[in-house]
Each structure stands twice: as structure tokens, then as C-alpha cells.
Amino acid sequence: MTTRLLRARLLSFLRRPDSVDDRGSYRYEEDGGLLIEDGKIAAAGSYANVAALAPADVETVDHRPFLILPGLIDTHLHFPQMQVVGSYAANLLEWLNTYTFPEECRFVERAHSERIATHFYDEMIRHGTTTAVAYCSVHKASADAYFAEALKRGMCMVGGKVMMDRNAPQGLLDTAQMGYDETRAVIEEWHGKGRNHVAITPRFAITSTPAQMEATATLAREFPDLHIQTHLSENHDEISFTLDLYPEAVDYTDVYARYGLLGRKSLFGHCIHLSDREADAMSETGAVAVHCPTSNLFLGSGLFPLKALARREKGVRMGVATDVGGGTSYSMLKTMDEAYKIQQLLGERLNPFESFYHMTLGNAEALSLAHCIGTLEPGTDADLVVLDASATPAMALKMEVVRSLTEELFLLQTMGDDRAIHETYVAGAPMKSALT
Ligand code: GUN
Ligand code: ZN
């Protein structure tokens, strides 16, 4: 049994903070102790109290003056797009056709999929991300590589073989039947193995025929506990092309609703341009809108109305994500920096506590996984990030005048990136310092 005692400042959320003064929304321990046993948090609290519970010969790691939070969670990105990041395109559809689809064709090769999977998990660890939700490519080999590497590293990962059978190059198309069969094969091989979760993954309505959407509907009925992920309402040309392809639908959200794809395990990337009717359909079904700020700015897709959606009578459930390679950074800190700026442009405020809530408990709730990740609660998995707000000379200089936790979090979000991640623990094991 591996037992470890960590000493640092601790921050963990209990619910979404309403304001910077919402002290009841989080637990903060100035001199904190975290006892880890067999990959899980055994106790968390003041160092004095937790140290008293630890065995005499426990290995103690002193992370003072750093800040320990639950590991960061990224609820939408594309594992086969690591070499697409920073591709010069005018908009979403041009970016997909010119750069992204050709690149994803390479994942038919097992060796290429495995090589990129190694880099992918290295970047997750480097950036403090301990759980991510990824689209693989259409090829089963890409999903195999993705889940095999997660298993090797003991990480809690969600992912899916993409289903797409039209409007893309031949090398990137399955068929309705193949998409169904291979998704079932991925579920049987990987779901529940280690900490892996398989998601049903139709790319978006444009790249699936009605026959393939029927196949996703069948999968959703056969595996009601699985996550479903797709894209929704990202770009105006995408929306009008979708409505041409599905003329019977009243709007884009209705395309997915008609196939029974709206529910509490459904993750919809982007959701920038939803009508009131669509937002209502999302809240009524508990479907999750996943905000991808660096991608939305990079592709010029639009400004996600995060605050307006949260304020609705029945709020829309929400996640935040990098969307690499439309997104430009693996860092959830950078992601929330850009999310903040988008709200500024909309005349709204996103407070730093809210940002860190979203990266941790908020995203765990969006995935319905808060019982095992996203907090420092005893009994949950010991996936942790150790943050250093003085990681660079410029950050250290700014830290000289920082007077509160609010200011420190805001500095981390505004100036931080992978350099601010001092250590990343996965199931209690230090992973970042172990990277070669
Ligand atoms: N819509 C369909 N596929 C994609 C993708 O790979 N990235 C983004 N940002 N949007 C999409
Ligand atoms: Zn995406």
C-alpha cells in the first residue's frame, strides 16, 4: 500500500461561486495536509490534523508555499490534432477541410497513433490536466492508442472513435454500420478498463448521414450510461449547412434531439449561437454546453454567452475546454484567461474563483464524475495539481504585490501556463517530475 502525505495550501470547491466573496463555495486550508493511500485521498484538512492520522513512517512531501488543487479537467479536445494547432485558416469549415481532415487521415497508421498518444499524455501531464475528454479519429487504431496510453498512465480519460460517413475525404469516412460496429468494439475493449470511459462520438451533423445518426441513436439506447459528444452551433456557415442537410429539424439542436442524443451525459462543443428555444432544450434535458474559448477566438467563431446561459431561469449545464487543435493551448489556465476576456467583451465578469471552479469541480460535474474527481474530498481519486504563482520572473515580480487568494488565482489564470504547474499527481503518483 503506497501512502503519501502532502503539505501545502489546499483549495477545493463545494459548488459554483456566486462572487469573489462567496466563502461558502470552497474550502481553503492555509497550512494543509493531504493523506493519500492507494491512489485515493484518505484525509484532507489542516496539516496538524491530517499528519496525526498518518503512519509514523509516511513519506512526506512539502509543497509549501505552492497551492494544491484537484487535477484540471479538459472536457473537449481532439487527440489527432496536435499537429494542427496554429493552422492559418479563415474559419471553421476552411480549417477542417484544408488542414484538419488531411491530418486526421494519418491516424489510420497504428504507429502514428501510438506516437501521438505518447505526446498527448505528456502534454496533459505537463499542463496539469489529469482528466480529458477527447475525440479520436475515425480509425479504431486511434482509439486503441488513446485508451492504451491512458491505461498505462493510470489516468481517468473519456474518449471516442469518431463516427463520420460524409462530407470528408475518403480516408476519413466509415459507414453507418462500420461506425456502429467499431464503436461497439471500442466499448467492449476499453470501457471500464482501468479508468477509461468510452464516449459515443458522432463528429457533427454535417459529417453524419441520417443513417449514421440512427446508428448513434441505437448506441445511445443500448448504452445509456455512456457519454455522448459532438459539436453544436459553432459557426454561422456550419449552422446553415446543417439545416440544409436536415430540413425537417426546427434548428441545429433539434437535429440531435430527433435522434435522442440530448441528455445529462451529452457534451456539446461550442454552443455559441443557440436560440432561446435551443437553450431551453439544453436545460430541460440537462445536456452540457462546452465552452472552448481559445478555439472560438482563433477560428473567429463567436463569443460564448457563458454568463447569460448560466443566468437563465433553468441554467444550462456547462463545461470548459481547450478544443486543441482549433484551440491554441493545452493549458486550462490559458483557456480560462481567454474565457475571462470573452466575458469582458460581452460586458460580463467572470471571477477567478468561478474560473478555478470550472477547471475542477465544474468540469467534473459536467461529466457526472464529481464522485471520483474534481475535489479534494476523502474517498475520491488523488488526481492533483500543484500550482506555483511565481513560476516565471514576471509572475514572481507581480506576486510581490499580490495580497489575497483572489489575486493569486487571477494571476495564475492571466499569466500562468505549463510553467506554473509545479507537479501533477495521477492517482497519488507524481507524474510531471517523472516526464523524460
Ligand atoms: N466541428 C466538427 N469537427 C470539428 C473539429 O475538429 N474542431 C472544431 N473546433 N469544430 C469541429
Ligand atoms: Zn472540437
Short mmCIF file of N, CA and C in Angstrom, two decimals, residues 227-357:
data_model
loop_
_atom_site.label_atom_id
_atom_site.label_comp_id
_atom_site.label_asym_id
_atom_site.label_seq_id
_atom_site.Cartn_x
_atom_site.Cartn_y
_atom_site.Cartn_z
N HIS A 227 -21.10 8.55 -22.11
CA HIS A 227 -21.12 9.93 -22.58
C HIS A 227 -21.37 9.93 -24.09
N ILE A 228 -21.97 11.04 -24.55
CA ILE A 228 -22.11 11.28 -25.98
C ILE A 228 -21.44 12.63 -26.22
N GLN A 229 -20.64 12.75 -27.27
CA GLN A 229 -20.04 14.06 -27.54
C GLN A 229 -20.16 14.39 -29.03
N THR A 230 -20.43 15.65 -29.29
CA THR A 230 -20.48 16.14 -30.66
C THR A 230 -20.32 17.67 -30.64
N HIS A 231 -20.41 18.28 -31.82
CA HIS A 231 -20.28 19.74 -31.92
C HIS A 231 -21.65 20.34 -32.23
N LEU A 232 -21.87 21.55 -31.72
CA LEU A 232 -23.17 22.20 -31.92
C LEU A 232 -23.01 23.72 -31.98
N SER A 233 -23.56 24.31 -33.04
CA SER A 233 -23.70 25.77 -33.13
C SER A 233 -22.39 26.53 -32.85
N GLU A 234 -21.40 26.22 -33.69
CA GLU A 234 -20.09 26.85 -33.52
C GLU A 234 -19.92 28.05 -34.45
N ASN A 235 -20.50 27.92 -35.68
CA ASN A 235 -20.16 28.87 -36.74
C ASN A 235 -21.39 29.05 -37.63
N HIS A 236 -21.62 30.28 -38.14
CA HIS A 236 -22.87 30.53 -38.89
C HIS A 236 -22.96 29.69 -40.17
N ASP A 237 -21.86 29.52 -40.90
CA ASP A 237 -21.92 28.69 -42.12
C ASP A 237 -22.19 27.23 -41.78
N GLU A 238 -21.61 26.78 -40.67
CA GLU A 238 -21.85 25.41 -40.21
C GLU A 238 -23.34 25.22 -39.90
N ILE A 239 -23.93 26.20 -39.24
CA ILE A 239 -25.35 26.10 -38.86
C ILE A 239 -26.22 26.02 -40.12
N SER A 240 -25.95 26.89 -41.11
CA SER A 240 -26.86 26.87 -42.28
C SER A 240 -26.64 25.61 -43.12
N PHE A 241 -25.40 25.12 -43.22
CA PHE A 241 -25.16 23.86 -43.94
C PHE A 241 -25.91 22.70 -43.24
N THR A 242 -25.87 22.69 -41.93
CA THR A 242 -26.56 21.64 -41.16
C THR A 242 -28.07 21.67 -41.42
N LEU A 243 -28.63 22.88 -41.43
CA LEU A 243 -30.09 22.97 -41.63
C LEU A 243 -30.49 22.59 -43.05
N ASP A 244 -29.55 22.81 -44.03
CA ASP A 244 -29.82 22.33 -45.40
C ASP A 244 -29.85 20.81 -45.42
N LEU A 245 -28.95 20.18 -44.64
CA LEU A 245 -28.85 18.72 -44.66
C LEU A 245 -29.99 18.05 -43.89
N TYR A 246 -30.55 18.76 -42.90
CA TYR A 246 -31.62 18.20 -42.06
C TYR A 246 -32.82 19.16 -42.09
N PRO A 247 -33.50 19.29 -43.26
CA PRO A 247 -34.55 20.31 -43.39
C PRO A 247 -35.73 20.09 -42.44
N GLU A 248 -35.91 18.88 -41.96
CA GLU A 248 -37.06 18.61 -41.07
C GLU A 248 -36.83 19.16 -39.65
N ALA A 249 -35.58 19.46 -39.29
CA ALA A 249 -35.28 19.93 -37.93
C ALA A 249 -35.64 21.40 -37.80
N VAL A 250 -36.16 21.79 -36.63
CA VAL A 250 -36.52 23.21 -36.44
C VAL A 250 -35.29 24.06 -36.21
N ASP A 251 -34.24 23.48 -35.69
CA ASP A 251 -32.96 24.19 -35.51
C ASP A 251 -31.87 23.13 -35.33
N TYR A 252 -30.63 23.58 -35.14
CA TYR A 252 -29.48 22.67 -35.08
C TYR A 252 -29.62 21.69 -33.89
N THR A 253 -30.00 22.24 -32.73
CA THR A 253 -30.14 21.37 -31.54
C THR A 253 -31.18 20.28 -31.79
N ASP A 254 -32.22 20.64 -32.52
CA ASP A 254 -33.30 19.69 -32.82
C ASP A 254 -32.80 18.51 -33.67
N VAL A 255 -31.75 18.74 -34.48
CA VAL A 255 -31.19 17.63 -35.27
C VAL A 255 -30.77 16.52 -34.30
N TYR A 256 -30.04 16.89 -33.27
CA TYR A 256 -29.57 15.88 -32.30
C TYR A 256 -30.72 15.36 -31.44
N ALA A 257 -31.65 16.26 -31.08
CA ALA A 257 -32.77 15.84 -30.24
C ALA A 257 -33.61 14.76 -30.93
N ARG A 258 -33.76 14.91 -32.26
CA ARG A 258 -34.56 13.93 -33.01
C ARG A 258 -33.98 12.52 -32.95
N TYR A 259 -32.68 12.43 -32.68
CA TYR A 259 -32.05 11.11 -32.55
C TYR A 259 -31.83 10.72 -31.08
N GLY A 260 -32.49 11.44 -30.18
CA GLY A 260 -32.42 11.08 -28.76
C GLY A 260 -31.05 11.32 -28.14
N LEU A 261 -30.31 12.31 -28.69
CA LEU A 261 -28.93 12.50 -28.22
C LEU A 261 -28.78 13.58 -27.14
N LEU A 262 -29.90 14.16 -26.69
CA LEU A 262 -29.80 15.18 -25.62
C LEU A 262 -30.05 14.52 -24.27
N GLY A 263 -29.12 14.68 -23.35
CA GLY A 263 -29.31 14.11 -22.01
C GLY A 263 -28.17 14.53 -21.12
N ARG A 264 -28.18 14.06 -19.89
CA ARG A 264 -27.20 14.53 -18.89
C ARG A 264 -25.78 14.08 -19.18
N LYS A 265 -25.60 13.05 -20.02
CA LYS A 265 -24.24 12.61 -20.35
C LYS A 265 -23.80 13.18 -21.70
N SER A 266 -24.59 14.08 -22.27
CA SER A 266 -24.28 14.61 -23.61
C SER A 266 -23.48 15.90 -23.52
N LEU A 267 -22.37 15.93 -24.23
CA LEU A 267 -21.46 17.07 -24.21
C LEU A 267 -21.45 17.71 -25.59
N PHE A 268 -21.89 18.96 -25.67
CA PHE A 268 -21.96 19.65 -26.96
C PHE A 268 -20.90 20.74 -27.03
N GLY A 269 -19.91 20.53 -27.88
CA GLY A 269 -18.84 21.51 -28.02
C GLY A 269 -19.35 22.79 -28.66
N HIS A 270 -19.02 23.92 -28.06
CA HIS A 270 -19.20 25.30 -28.56
C HIS A 270 -20.54 25.94 -28.17
N CYS A 271 -21.66 25.60 -28.80
CA CYS A 271 -22.98 26.18 -28.41
C CYS A 271 -22.95 27.71 -28.32
N ILE A 272 -22.32 28.33 -29.31
CA ILE A 272 -22.13 29.79 -29.24
C ILE A 272 -23.41 30.54 -29.64
N HIS A 273 -24.10 30.01 -30.66
CA HIS A 273 -25.17 30.81 -31.28
C HIS A 273 -26.56 30.20 -31.02
N LEU A 274 -26.78 29.63 -29.85
CA LEU A 274 -28.07 28.97 -29.57
C LEU A 274 -29.21 29.98 -29.47
N SER A 275 -30.38 29.61 -29.99
CA SER A 275 -31.58 30.43 -29.77
C SER A 275 -32.11 30.14 -28.36
N ASP A 276 -33.10 30.92 -27.93
CA ASP A 276 -33.72 30.67 -26.62
C ASP A 276 -34.32 29.27 -26.59
N ARG A 277 -34.96 28.86 -27.70
CA ARG A 277 -35.56 27.53 -27.74
C ARG A 277 -34.51 26.44 -27.54
N GLU A 278 -33.37 26.64 -28.19
CA GLU A 278 -32.31 25.64 -28.07
C GLU A 278 -31.73 25.61 -26.65
N ALA A 279 -31.54 26.79 -26.07
CA ALA A 279 -31.02 26.83 -24.69
C ALA A 279 -32.00 26.15 -23.75
N ASP A 280 -33.30 26.36 -23.98
CA ASP A 280 -34.31 25.69 -23.14
C ASP A 280 -34.22 24.17 -23.30
N ALA A 281 -34.04 23.73 -24.54
CA ALA A 281 -33.94 22.28 -24.79
C ALA A 281 -32.71 21.71 -24.06
N MET A 282 -31.64 22.48 -24.04
CA MET A 282 -30.44 22.04 -23.33
C MET A 282 -30.73 21.93 -21.83
N SER A 283 -31.32 23.00 -21.25
CA SER A 283 -31.56 22.93 -19.78
C SER A 283 -32.56 21.86 -19.42
N GLU A 284 -33.60 21.70 -20.22
CA GLU A 284 -34.62 20.71 -19.87
C GLU A 284 -34.07 19.28 -19.87
N THR A 285 -33.12 19.03 -20.75
CA THR A 285 -32.58 17.66 -20.83
C THR A 285 -31.32 17.48 -20.00
N GLY A 286 -30.77 18.59 -19.47
CA GLY A 286 -29.52 18.51 -18.69
C GLY A 286 -28.29 18.33 -19.55
N ALA A 287 -28.41 18.60 -20.85
CA ALA A 287 -27.26 18.48 -21.74
C ALA A 287 -26.25 19.58 -21.41
N VAL A 288 -24.98 19.31 -21.72
CA VAL A 288 -23.90 20.20 -21.30
C VAL A 288 -23.36 20.99 -22.50
N ALA A 289 -23.27 22.32 -22.34
CA ALA A 289 -22.63 23.17 -23.35
C ALA A 289 -21.16 23.31 -22.96
N VAL A 290 -20.25 22.97 -23.87
CA VAL A 290 -18.83 23.02 -23.54
C VAL A 290 -18.19 24.24 -24.23
N HIS A 291 -17.71 25.15 -23.41
CA HIS A 291 -17.12 26.40 -23.89
C HIS A 291 -15.64 26.20 -24.20
N CYS A 292 -15.25 26.60 -25.42
CA CYS A 292 -13.87 26.40 -25.89
C CYS A 292 -13.29 27.75 -26.33
N PRO A 293 -12.90 28.60 -25.37
CA PRO A 293 -12.59 29.99 -25.71
C PRO A 293 -11.42 30.20 -26.66
N THR A 294 -10.29 29.50 -26.49
CA THR A 294 -9.15 29.81 -27.38
C THR A 294 -9.50 29.43 -28.81
N SER A 295 -10.27 28.37 -28.98
CA SER A 295 -10.69 27.94 -30.30
C SER A 295 -11.66 28.94 -30.92
N ASN A 296 -12.61 29.40 -30.11
CA ASN A 296 -13.63 30.32 -30.63
C ASN A 296 -13.02 31.63 -31.10
N LEU A 297 -11.98 32.07 -30.40
CA LEU A 297 -11.29 33.30 -30.81
C LEU A 297 -10.41 33.02 -32.02
N PHE A 298 -9.68 31.91 -31.99
CA PHE A 298 -8.74 31.59 -33.08
C PHE A 298 -9.48 31.43 -34.41
N LEU A 299 -10.60 30.70 -34.39
CA LEU A 299 -11.35 30.45 -35.63
C LEU A 299 -12.37 31.56 -35.91
N GLY A 300 -12.43 32.55 -35.04
CA GLY A 300 -13.37 33.66 -35.23
C GLY A 300 -14.82 33.20 -35.17
N SER A 301 -15.09 32.18 -34.32
CA SER A 301 -16.42 31.56 -34.33
C SER A 301 -17.47 32.40 -33.60
N GLY A 302 -17.05 33.16 -32.58
CA GLY A 302 -18.02 33.99 -31.85
C GLY A 302 -17.75 33.98 -30.35
N LEU A 303 -18.57 34.75 -29.63
CA LEU A 303 -18.37 34.95 -28.19
C LEU A 303 -19.43 34.15 -27.42
N PHE A 304 -19.00 33.16 -26.68
CA PHE A 304 -19.92 32.26 -25.96
C PHE A 304 -20.56 33.00 -24.78
N PRO A 305 -21.91 33.03 -24.72
CA PRO A 305 -22.57 33.80 -23.66
C PRO A 305 -22.64 33.03 -22.34
N LEU A 306 -21.47 32.77 -21.75
CA LEU A 306 -21.39 31.93 -20.55
C LEU A 306 -22.28 32.45 -19.42
N LYS A 307 -22.15 33.72 -19.13
CA LYS A 307 -22.91 34.29 -18.01
C LYS A 307 -24.39 34.32 -18.31
N ALA A 308 -24.74 34.68 -19.55
CA ALA A 308 -26.16 34.77 -19.91
C ALA A 308 -26.80 33.37 -19.83
N LEU A 309 -26.09 32.34 -20.26
CA LEU A 309 -26.66 30.98 -20.20
C LEU A 309 -26.80 30.51 -18.75
N ALA A 310 -25.82 30.88 -17.91
CA ALA A 310 -25.86 30.46 -16.50
C ALA A 310 -26.99 31.18 -15.76
N ARG A 311 -27.31 32.41 -16.20
CA ARG A 311 -28.33 33.23 -15.52
C ARG A 311 -29.76 32.83 -15.86
N ARG A 312 -29.94 32.04 -16.90
CA ARG A 312 -31.31 31.69 -17.32
C ARG A 312 -32.05 31.02 -16.17
N GLU A 313 -33.37 31.08 -16.24
CA GLU A 313 -34.18 30.56 -15.13
C GLU A 313 -33.76 29.14 -14.77
N LYS A 314 -33.70 28.30 -15.79
CA LYS A 314 -33.10 26.98 -15.55
C LYS A 314 -31.78 27.01 -16.30
N GLY A 315 -30.68 27.19 -15.55
CA GLY A 315 -29.38 27.38 -16.18
C GLY A 315 -28.99 26.21 -17.07
N VAL A 316 -28.14 26.50 -18.04
CA VAL A 316 -27.61 25.45 -18.90
C VAL A 316 -26.36 24.88 -18.22
N ARG A 317 -26.26 23.56 -18.12
CA ARG A 317 -25.04 22.95 -17.55
C ARG A 317 -23.87 23.26 -18.49
N MET A 318 -22.69 23.41 -17.90
CA MET A 318 -21.59 23.94 -18.69
C MET A 318 -20.26 23.28 -18.37
N GLY A 319 -19.43 23.13 -19.39
CA GLY A 319 -18.06 22.69 -19.20
C GLY A 319 -17.13 23.69 -19.88
N VAL A 320 -15.84 23.61 -19.59
CA VAL A 320 -14.85 24.45 -20.27
C VAL A 320 -13.76 23.54 -20.81
N ALA A 321 -13.16 23.97 -21.94
CA ALA A 321 -12.26 23.05 -22.63
C ALA A 321 -11.30 23.78 -23.55
N THR A 322 -10.23 23.08 -23.92
CA THR A 322 -9.23 23.69 -24.82
C THR A 322 -9.61 23.58 -26.29
N ASP A 323 -10.26 22.49 -26.68
CA ASP A 323 -10.54 22.20 -28.09
C ASP A 323 -9.27 22.21 -28.95
N VAL A 324 -8.15 21.80 -28.41
CA VAL A 324 -6.98 21.57 -29.28
C VAL A 324 -7.41 20.61 -30.37
N GLY A 325 -7.04 20.80 -31.69
CA GLY A 325 -6.25 21.80 -32.29
C GLY A 325 -6.95 23.03 -32.84
N GLY A 326 -8.33 23.19 -32.77
CA GLY A 326 -8.89 24.51 -33.04
C GLY A 326 -8.43 25.45 -31.94
N GLY A 327 -8.38 24.92 -30.72
CA GLY A 327 -7.83 25.66 -29.59
C GLY A 327 -6.32 25.78 -29.73
N THR A 328 -5.78 26.82 -29.12
CA THR A 328 -4.37 27.11 -29.37
C THR A 328 -3.47 26.77 -28.19
N SER A 329 -4.02 26.28 -27.09
CA SER A 329 -3.19 25.95 -25.93
C SER A 329 -3.74 24.72 -25.21
N TYR A 330 -2.82 23.92 -24.67
CA TYR A 330 -3.22 22.77 -23.84
C TYR A 330 -3.57 23.20 -22.43
N SER A 331 -3.28 24.46 -22.11
CA SER A 331 -3.39 24.92 -20.72
C SER A 331 -4.81 25.32 -20.36
N MET A 332 -5.34 24.73 -19.29
CA MET A 332 -6.65 25.16 -18.81
C MET A 332 -6.55 26.55 -18.17
N LEU A 333 -5.36 26.93 -17.70
CA LEU A 333 -5.19 28.30 -17.17
C LEU A 333 -5.36 29.30 -18.30
N LYS A 334 -4.67 29.06 -19.41
CA LYS A 334 -4.79 29.94 -20.59
C LYS A 334 -6.22 29.93 -21.10
N THR A 335 -6.85 28.78 -21.05
CA THR A 335 -8.24 28.66 -21.51
C THR A 335 -9.14 29.60 -20.73
N MET A 336 -8.97 29.62 -19.39
CA MET A 336 -9.84 30.49 -18.59
C MET A 336 -9.43 31.96 -18.70
N ASP A 337 -8.17 32.20 -19.03
CA ASP A 337 -7.73 33.58 -19.31
C ASP A 337 -8.53 34.12 -20.50
N GLU A 338 -8.64 33.30 -21.55
CA GLU A 338 -9.39 33.73 -22.74
C GLU A 338 -10.89 33.75 -22.47
N ALA A 339 -11.37 32.83 -21.63
CA ALA A 339 -12.79 32.83 -21.27
C ALA A 339 -13.14 34.15 -20.57
N TYR A 340 -12.22 34.58 -19.69
CA TYR A 340 -12.42 35.85 -18.98
C TYR A 340 -12.54 37.01 -19.97
N LYS A 341 -11.65 37.02 -20.95
CA LYS A 341 -11.64 38.14 -21.91
C LYS A 341 -12.92 38.14 -22.77
N ILE A 342 -13.40 36.94 -23.10
CA ILE A 342 -14.66 36.87 -23.88
C ILE A 342 -15.80 37.48 -23.06
N GLN A 343 -15.87 37.16 -21.76
CA GLN A 343 -16.93 37.75 -20.93
C GLN A 343 -16.74 39.26 -20.82
N GLN A 344 -15.49 39.72 -20.76
CA GLN A 344 -15.23 41.17 -20.74
C GLN A 344 -15.84 41.83 -21.97
N LEU A 345 -15.62 41.21 -23.14
CA LEU A 345 -16.14 41.78 -24.39
C LEU A 345 -17.67 41.80 -24.40
N LEU A 346 -18.27 40.87 -23.65
CA LEU A 346 -19.74 40.81 -23.57
C LEU A 346 -20.27 41.68 -22.43
N GLY A 347 -19.36 42.40 -21.74
CA GLY A 347 -19.79 43.26 -20.62
C GLY A 347 -20.12 42.46 -19.37
N GLU A 348 -19.54 41.27 -19.22
CA GLU A 348 -19.81 40.41 -18.06
C GLU A 348 -18.53 40.21 -17.26
N ARG A 349 -18.65 39.76 -16.00
CA ARG A 349 -17.48 39.47 -15.18
C ARG A 349 -17.42 37.98 -14.89
N LEU A 350 -16.23 37.41 -15.06
CA LEU A 350 -16.01 36.01 -14.67
C LEU A 350 -15.00 36.07 -13.54
N ASN A 351 -15.42 35.74 -12.31
CA ASN A 351 -14.48 35.92 -11.20
C ASN A 351 -13.51 34.74 -11.09
N PRO A 352 -12.31 34.98 -10.53
CA PRO A 352 -11.27 33.95 -10.53
C PRO A 352 -11.68 32.66 -9.81
N PHE A 353 -12.49 32.76 -8.76
CA PHE A 353 -12.94 31.54 -8.09
C PHE A 353 -13.81 30.72 -9.02
N GLU A 354 -14.66 31.42 -9.78
CA GLU A 354 -15.53 30.74 -10.73
C GLU A 354 -14.68 30.02 -11.79
N SER A 355 -13.62 30.67 -12.25
CA SER A 355 -12.75 30.05 -13.26
C SER A 355 -12.14 28.76 -12.74
N PHE A 356 -11.61 28.81 -11.51
CA PHE A 356 -10.97 27.60 -10.97
C PHE A 356 -12.00 26.53 -10.61
N TYR A 357 -13.20 26.96 -10.24
CA TYR A 357 -14.31 26.01 -10.07
C TYR A 357 -14.55 25.27 -11.39
#
